[in-house]
XYZ file of C-alpha atoms in Angstrom:
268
model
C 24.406 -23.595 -56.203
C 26.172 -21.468 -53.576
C 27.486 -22.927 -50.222
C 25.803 -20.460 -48.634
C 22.412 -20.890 -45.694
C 20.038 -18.086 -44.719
C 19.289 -18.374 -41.465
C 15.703 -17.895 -40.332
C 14.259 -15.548 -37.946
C 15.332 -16.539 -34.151
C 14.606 -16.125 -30.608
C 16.311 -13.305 -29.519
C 18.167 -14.563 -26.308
C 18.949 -11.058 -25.198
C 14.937 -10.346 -24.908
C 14.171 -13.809 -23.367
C 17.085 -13.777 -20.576
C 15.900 -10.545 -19.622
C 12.392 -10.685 -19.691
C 13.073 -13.760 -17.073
C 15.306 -11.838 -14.970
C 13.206 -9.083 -14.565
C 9.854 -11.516 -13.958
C 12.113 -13.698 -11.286
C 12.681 -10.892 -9.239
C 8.977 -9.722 -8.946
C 8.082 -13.748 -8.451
C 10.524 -13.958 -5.602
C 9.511 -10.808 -3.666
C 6.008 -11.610 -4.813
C 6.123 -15.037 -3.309
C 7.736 -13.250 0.085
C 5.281 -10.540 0.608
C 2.056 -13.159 0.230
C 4.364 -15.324 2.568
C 4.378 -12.583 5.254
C 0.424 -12.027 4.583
C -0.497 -15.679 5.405
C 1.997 -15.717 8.335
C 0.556 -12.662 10.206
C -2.961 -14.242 9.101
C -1.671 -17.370 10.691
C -0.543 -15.604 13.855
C -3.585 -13.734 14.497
C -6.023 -16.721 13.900
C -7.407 -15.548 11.072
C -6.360 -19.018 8.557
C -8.024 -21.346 11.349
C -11.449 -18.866 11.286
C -11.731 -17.089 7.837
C -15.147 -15.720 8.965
C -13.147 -13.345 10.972
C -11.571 -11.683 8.120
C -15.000 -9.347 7.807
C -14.989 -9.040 11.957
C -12.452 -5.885 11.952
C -14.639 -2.760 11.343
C -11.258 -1.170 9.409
C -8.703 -1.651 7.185
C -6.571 -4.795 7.770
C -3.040 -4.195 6.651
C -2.021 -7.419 5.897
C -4.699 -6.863 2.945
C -1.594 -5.167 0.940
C 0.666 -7.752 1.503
C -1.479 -10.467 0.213
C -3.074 -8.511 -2.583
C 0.572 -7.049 -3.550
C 2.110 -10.323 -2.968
C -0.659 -12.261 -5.101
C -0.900 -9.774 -7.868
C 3.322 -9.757 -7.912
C 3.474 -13.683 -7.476
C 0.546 -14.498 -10.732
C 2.723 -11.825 -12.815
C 6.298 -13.065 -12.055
C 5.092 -16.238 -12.523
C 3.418 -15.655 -16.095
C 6.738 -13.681 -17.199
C 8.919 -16.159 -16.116
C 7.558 -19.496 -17.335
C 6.428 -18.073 -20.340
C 9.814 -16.584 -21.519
C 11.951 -19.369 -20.349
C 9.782 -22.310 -22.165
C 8.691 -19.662 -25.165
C 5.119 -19.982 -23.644
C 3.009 -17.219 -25.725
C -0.284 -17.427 -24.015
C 1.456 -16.906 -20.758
C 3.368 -14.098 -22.150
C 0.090 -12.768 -23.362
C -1.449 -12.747 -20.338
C 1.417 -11.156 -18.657
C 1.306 -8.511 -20.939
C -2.235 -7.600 -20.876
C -2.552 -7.767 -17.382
C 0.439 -5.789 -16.477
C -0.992 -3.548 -19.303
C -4.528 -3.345 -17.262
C -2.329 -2.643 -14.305
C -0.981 0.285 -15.868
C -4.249 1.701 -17.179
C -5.808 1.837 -13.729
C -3.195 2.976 -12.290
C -3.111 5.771 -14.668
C -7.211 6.297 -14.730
C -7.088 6.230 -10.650
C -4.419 9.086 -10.871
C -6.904 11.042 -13.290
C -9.695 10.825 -11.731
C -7.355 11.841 -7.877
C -6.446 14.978 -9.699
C -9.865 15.421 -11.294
C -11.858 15.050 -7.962
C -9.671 15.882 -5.550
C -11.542 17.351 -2.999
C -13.877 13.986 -2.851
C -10.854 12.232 -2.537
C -10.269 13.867 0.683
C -13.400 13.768 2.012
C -13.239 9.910 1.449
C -9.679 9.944 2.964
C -11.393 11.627 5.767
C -13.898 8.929 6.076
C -11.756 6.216 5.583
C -9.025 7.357 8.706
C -12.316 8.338 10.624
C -13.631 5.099 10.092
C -10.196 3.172 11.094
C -10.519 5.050 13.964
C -13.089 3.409 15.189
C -11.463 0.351 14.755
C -7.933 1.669 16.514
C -8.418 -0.961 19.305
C -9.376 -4.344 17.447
C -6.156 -4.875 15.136
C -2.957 -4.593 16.151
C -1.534 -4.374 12.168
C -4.487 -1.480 11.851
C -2.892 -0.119 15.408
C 0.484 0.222 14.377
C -0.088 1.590 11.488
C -2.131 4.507 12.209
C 0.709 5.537 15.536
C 3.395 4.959 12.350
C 1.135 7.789 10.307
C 0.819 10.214 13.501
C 4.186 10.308 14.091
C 5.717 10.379 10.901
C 3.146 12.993 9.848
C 2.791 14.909 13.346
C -0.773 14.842 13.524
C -3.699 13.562 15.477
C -6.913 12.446 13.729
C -8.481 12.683 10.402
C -8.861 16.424 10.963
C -7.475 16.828 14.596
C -7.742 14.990 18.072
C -11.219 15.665 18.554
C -11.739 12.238 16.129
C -10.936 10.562 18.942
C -14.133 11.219 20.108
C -15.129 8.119 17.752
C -13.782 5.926 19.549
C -14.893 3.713 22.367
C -11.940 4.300 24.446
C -10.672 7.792 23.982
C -14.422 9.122 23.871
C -15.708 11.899 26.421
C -18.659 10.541 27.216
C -19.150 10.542 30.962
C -20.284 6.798 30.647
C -17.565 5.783 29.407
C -15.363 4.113 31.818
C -12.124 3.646 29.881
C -8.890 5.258 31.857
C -8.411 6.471 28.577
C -11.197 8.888 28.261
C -11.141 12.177 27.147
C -7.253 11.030 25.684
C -5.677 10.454 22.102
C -2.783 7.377 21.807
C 0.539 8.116 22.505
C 1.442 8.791 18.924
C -0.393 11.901 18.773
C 1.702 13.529 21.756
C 5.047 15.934 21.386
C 7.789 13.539 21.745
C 10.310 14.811 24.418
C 13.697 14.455 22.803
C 15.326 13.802 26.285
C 13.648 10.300 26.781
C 14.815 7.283 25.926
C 11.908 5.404 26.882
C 8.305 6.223 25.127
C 5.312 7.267 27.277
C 2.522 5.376 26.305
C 0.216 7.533 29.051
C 1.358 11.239 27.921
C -2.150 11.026 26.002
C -4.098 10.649 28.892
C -6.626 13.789 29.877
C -5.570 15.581 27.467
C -8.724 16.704 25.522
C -10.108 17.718 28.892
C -7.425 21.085 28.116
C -8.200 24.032 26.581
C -7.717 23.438 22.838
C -5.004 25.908 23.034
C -2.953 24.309 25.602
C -3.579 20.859 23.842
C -0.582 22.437 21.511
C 1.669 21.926 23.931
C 1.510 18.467 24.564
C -0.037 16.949 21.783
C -0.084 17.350 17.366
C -3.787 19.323 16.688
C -3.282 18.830 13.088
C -5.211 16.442 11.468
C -3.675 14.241 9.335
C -5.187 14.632 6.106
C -3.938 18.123 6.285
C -0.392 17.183 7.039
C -0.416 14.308 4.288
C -1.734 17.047 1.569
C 1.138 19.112 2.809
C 3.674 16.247 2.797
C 2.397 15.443 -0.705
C 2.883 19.056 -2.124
C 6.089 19.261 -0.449
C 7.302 15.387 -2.139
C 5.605 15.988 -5.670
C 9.027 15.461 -7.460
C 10.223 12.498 -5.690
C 6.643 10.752 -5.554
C 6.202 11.613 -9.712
C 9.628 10.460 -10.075
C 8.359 7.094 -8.376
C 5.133 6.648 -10.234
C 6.825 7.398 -13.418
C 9.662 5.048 -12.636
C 6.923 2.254 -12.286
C 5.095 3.390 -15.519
C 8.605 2.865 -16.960
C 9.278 -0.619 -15.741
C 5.457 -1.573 -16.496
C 5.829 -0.391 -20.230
C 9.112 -1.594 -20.853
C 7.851 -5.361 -19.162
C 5.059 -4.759 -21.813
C 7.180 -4.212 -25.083
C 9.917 -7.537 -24.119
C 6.816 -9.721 -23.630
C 5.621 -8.245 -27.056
C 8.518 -8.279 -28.384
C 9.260 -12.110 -27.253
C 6.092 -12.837 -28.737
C 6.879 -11.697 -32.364
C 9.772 -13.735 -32.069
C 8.165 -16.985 -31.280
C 5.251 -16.505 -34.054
C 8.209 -15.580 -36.248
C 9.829 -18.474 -35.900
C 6.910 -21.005 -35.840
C 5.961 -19.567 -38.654
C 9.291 -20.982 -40.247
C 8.945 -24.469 -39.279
């Protein structure tokens, strides 16, 4: 007889360090972005009375930190413990729901492109209804003055949304120093202050429409995010594919880990 062993099919380390490495990263921010969820949950009361988390008439925006963070957290944490102890149910779990992941994503972009103009009449809704709701969240608040201003516009489809409103309505019952105004992210920005005037909204609807254009955006901003998304099509492709990348490629390690491990028990 020869000296000479035959080694049996292995592990390959290469697959299994990176496959953690890649799934520690996404547990760590994961773990970080569901952190920052349950703290601004915590600070606005919402942990001690969960009832209130249906009280807000629109969108809470902490909702995409602790959905992101949760969704992020359960992957990472599947990926990781199941490459570094050779786990193959939780490496099939990871891959089929990062593989579900993927397929929505791709189906929800289908079905954008397919029924576009739905889309936008839900997007219309949707701002319309958060509106509404400008006053009772200060997340939901802050959020829609970051979208006016970054997209220099004023509404769903212009000021007059305002109208929807409790405080900024025209009604002549309405008692609200704010009447007949839009919030100060909807006005002009003067590039000679320092200091932003949280009143240059004021009155302002009680103008003619056409000299509303000089102190406020008309735009709406459905409009100006259409245009902003026409005008970004490479670089927001480039981003979705670059996730579709990073999705499939998480995909074929955890596959390919998988093989391994079968391989190898299958030895024993």
């Amino acid at each position: 007889m020869s000296g000479k062993h035959f080694k049996g099919p292995e592990v390959s380390c290469c697959v299994k360090y990176v496959l953690f490495g890649f799934n520690i990263l996404f547990w760590l921010l994961g773990a970080a972005f569901l952190g920052i969820g349950l703290w601004a949950w915590a600070e606005k009361g919402v942990l001690s009375n969960i009832s209130s988390i249906t009280d807000l008439g629109g969108f809470d925006p902490v909702w995409l930190f602790i959905v992101v963070g949760g969704v992020m957290f359960i992957l990472g944490f599947a990926g990781c413990i199941g490459a570094l102890r050779e786990n193959t149910f939780l490496l099939k779990f990871f891959s089929v729901f990062l593989g579900l992941i993927f397929f929505l994503e791709l189906t929800t972009g289908i079905l954008a492109f397919v029924f576009k103009d739905w889309i936008k009449d839900q997007l219309n809704l949707f701002i319309n209804k958060n509106v509404q709701a400008y006053r009772d969240d200060i997340d939901l608040q802050n959020l829609i003055d970051f979208a006016q201003e970054y997209w220099l516009c004023c509404g769903a489809r212009g000021p007059i949304d305002w109208d929807l409103n409790i405080y900024f309505n025209c009604t002549d019952f309405n008692p609200s120093r704010e009447r007949c105004g839009v919030p100060f992210s909807c006005c002009i920005k003067d590039p000679a202050e320092d200091v932003i005037n949280t009143q240059c909204g004021y009155d302002v609807r009680l103008k003619m429409e056409i000299d509303q254009q000089d102190y406020i955006y008309t735009k709406g901003c459905v409009g100006q995010f259409e245009k902003w998304l026409q005008e970004n099509l490479i670089v927001v492709a480039g981003i979705f594919i670059a996730i579709a990348l990073l999705q499939i490629f998480g995909i074929c390690l955890a596959q390919n880990l998988v093989t391994d491990i079968k391989a190898v028990k299958a030895n024993w």
